[in-house]
Short mmCIF file of C-alpha atoms in Angstrom, two decimals:
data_model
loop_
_atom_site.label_atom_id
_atom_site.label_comp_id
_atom_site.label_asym_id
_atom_site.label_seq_id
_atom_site.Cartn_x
_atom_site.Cartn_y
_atom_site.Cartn_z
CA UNK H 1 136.51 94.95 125.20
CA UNK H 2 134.98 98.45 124.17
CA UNK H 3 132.07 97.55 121.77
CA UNK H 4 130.79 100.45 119.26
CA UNK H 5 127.48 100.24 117.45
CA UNK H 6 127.93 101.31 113.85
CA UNK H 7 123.92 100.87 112.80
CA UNK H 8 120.32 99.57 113.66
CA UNK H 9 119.68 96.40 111.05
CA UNK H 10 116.29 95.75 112.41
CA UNK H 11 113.62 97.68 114.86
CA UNK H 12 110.33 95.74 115.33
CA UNK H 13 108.10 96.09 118.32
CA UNK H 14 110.41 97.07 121.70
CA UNK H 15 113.36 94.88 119.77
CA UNK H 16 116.68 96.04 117.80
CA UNK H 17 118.86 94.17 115.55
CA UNK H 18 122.12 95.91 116.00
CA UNK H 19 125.06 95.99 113.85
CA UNK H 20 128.67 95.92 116.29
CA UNK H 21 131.88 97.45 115.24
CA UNK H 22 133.23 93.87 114.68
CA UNK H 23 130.42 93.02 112.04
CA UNK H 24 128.55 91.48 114.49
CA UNK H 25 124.70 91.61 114.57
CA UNK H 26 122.92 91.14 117.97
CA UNK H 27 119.36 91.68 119.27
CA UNK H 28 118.04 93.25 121.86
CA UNK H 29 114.25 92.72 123.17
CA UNK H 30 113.77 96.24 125.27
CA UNK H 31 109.73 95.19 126.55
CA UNK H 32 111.00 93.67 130.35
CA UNK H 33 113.90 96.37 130.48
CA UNK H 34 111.79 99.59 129.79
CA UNK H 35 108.76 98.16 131.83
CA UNK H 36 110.98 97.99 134.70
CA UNK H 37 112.85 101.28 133.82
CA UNK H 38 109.54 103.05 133.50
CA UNK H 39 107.85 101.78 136.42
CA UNK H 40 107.67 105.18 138.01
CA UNK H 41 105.20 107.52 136.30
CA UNK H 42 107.53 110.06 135.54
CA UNK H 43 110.27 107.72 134.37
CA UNK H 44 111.68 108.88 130.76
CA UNK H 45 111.84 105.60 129.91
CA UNK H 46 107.92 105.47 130.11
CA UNK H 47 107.57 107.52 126.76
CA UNK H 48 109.94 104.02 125.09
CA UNK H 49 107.00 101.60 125.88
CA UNK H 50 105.37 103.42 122.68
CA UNK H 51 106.83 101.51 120.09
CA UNK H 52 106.29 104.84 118.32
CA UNK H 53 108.36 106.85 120.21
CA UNK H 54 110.43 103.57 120.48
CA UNK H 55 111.22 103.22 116.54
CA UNK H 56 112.11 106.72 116.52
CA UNK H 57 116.02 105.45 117.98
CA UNK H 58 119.51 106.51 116.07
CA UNK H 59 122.77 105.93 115.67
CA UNK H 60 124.83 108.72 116.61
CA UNK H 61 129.04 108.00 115.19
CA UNK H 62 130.05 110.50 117.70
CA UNK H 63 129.05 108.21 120.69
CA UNK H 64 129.03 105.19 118.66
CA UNK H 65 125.76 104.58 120.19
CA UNK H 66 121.83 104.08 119.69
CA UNK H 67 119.89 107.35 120.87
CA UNK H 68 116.70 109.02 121.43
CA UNK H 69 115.46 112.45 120.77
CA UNK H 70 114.15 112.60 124.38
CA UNK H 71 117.62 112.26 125.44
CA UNK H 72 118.00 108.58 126.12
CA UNK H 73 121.29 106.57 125.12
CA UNK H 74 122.65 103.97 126.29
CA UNK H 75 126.33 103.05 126.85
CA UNK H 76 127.02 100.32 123.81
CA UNK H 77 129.25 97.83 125.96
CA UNK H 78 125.86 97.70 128.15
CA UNK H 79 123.62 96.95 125.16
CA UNK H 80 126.48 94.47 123.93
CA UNK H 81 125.89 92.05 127.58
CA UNK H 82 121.88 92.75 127.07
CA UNK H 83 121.65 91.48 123.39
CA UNK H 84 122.03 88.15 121.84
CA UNK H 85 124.00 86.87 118.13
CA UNK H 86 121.05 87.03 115.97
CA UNK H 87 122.00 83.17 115.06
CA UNK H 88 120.75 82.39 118.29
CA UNK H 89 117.39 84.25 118.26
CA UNK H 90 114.57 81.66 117.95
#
């Protein structure tokens, strides 16, 4: 199944609540992912540890994704498998 993201409900921290195309709200905790993506100093991914630069994330309807102005996104059927129903979020 292609999954589209059609808006962020919640940022806090490194996590996102995010609305799916089928109503569906998941969440996604980004701290181990981006530590691991920015391990290497000059890693884009390094600037996402900020939760600064981090809260600065869109939703672009044109790729039906979540974006960054650095030039990060990420592929929404990959975010999908990565995230969890917010009714199971403890």
């Amino acid at each position: 199944m292609i999954h589209q993201i059609r808006k962020i409900v919640a940022v806090h921290d490194l996590v996102l609540a995010l609305e799916f195309d089928a109503g569906e709200v998941r969440q996604i905790n980004f701290e181990p992912v981006l530590k691991e993506w920015g391990a290497s100093p000059d890693s884009i991914y390094r600037e996402l540890l900020d939760v600064n630069n981090f809260r600065k994330v869109h939703v672009t309807p044109e790729w039906e994704t979540i974006y960054w102005e650095n030039g990060i996104d990420l592929d929404p059927n990959v975010l999908y498998d990565m995230s969890i129903p917010v009714n199971q979020v403890n």
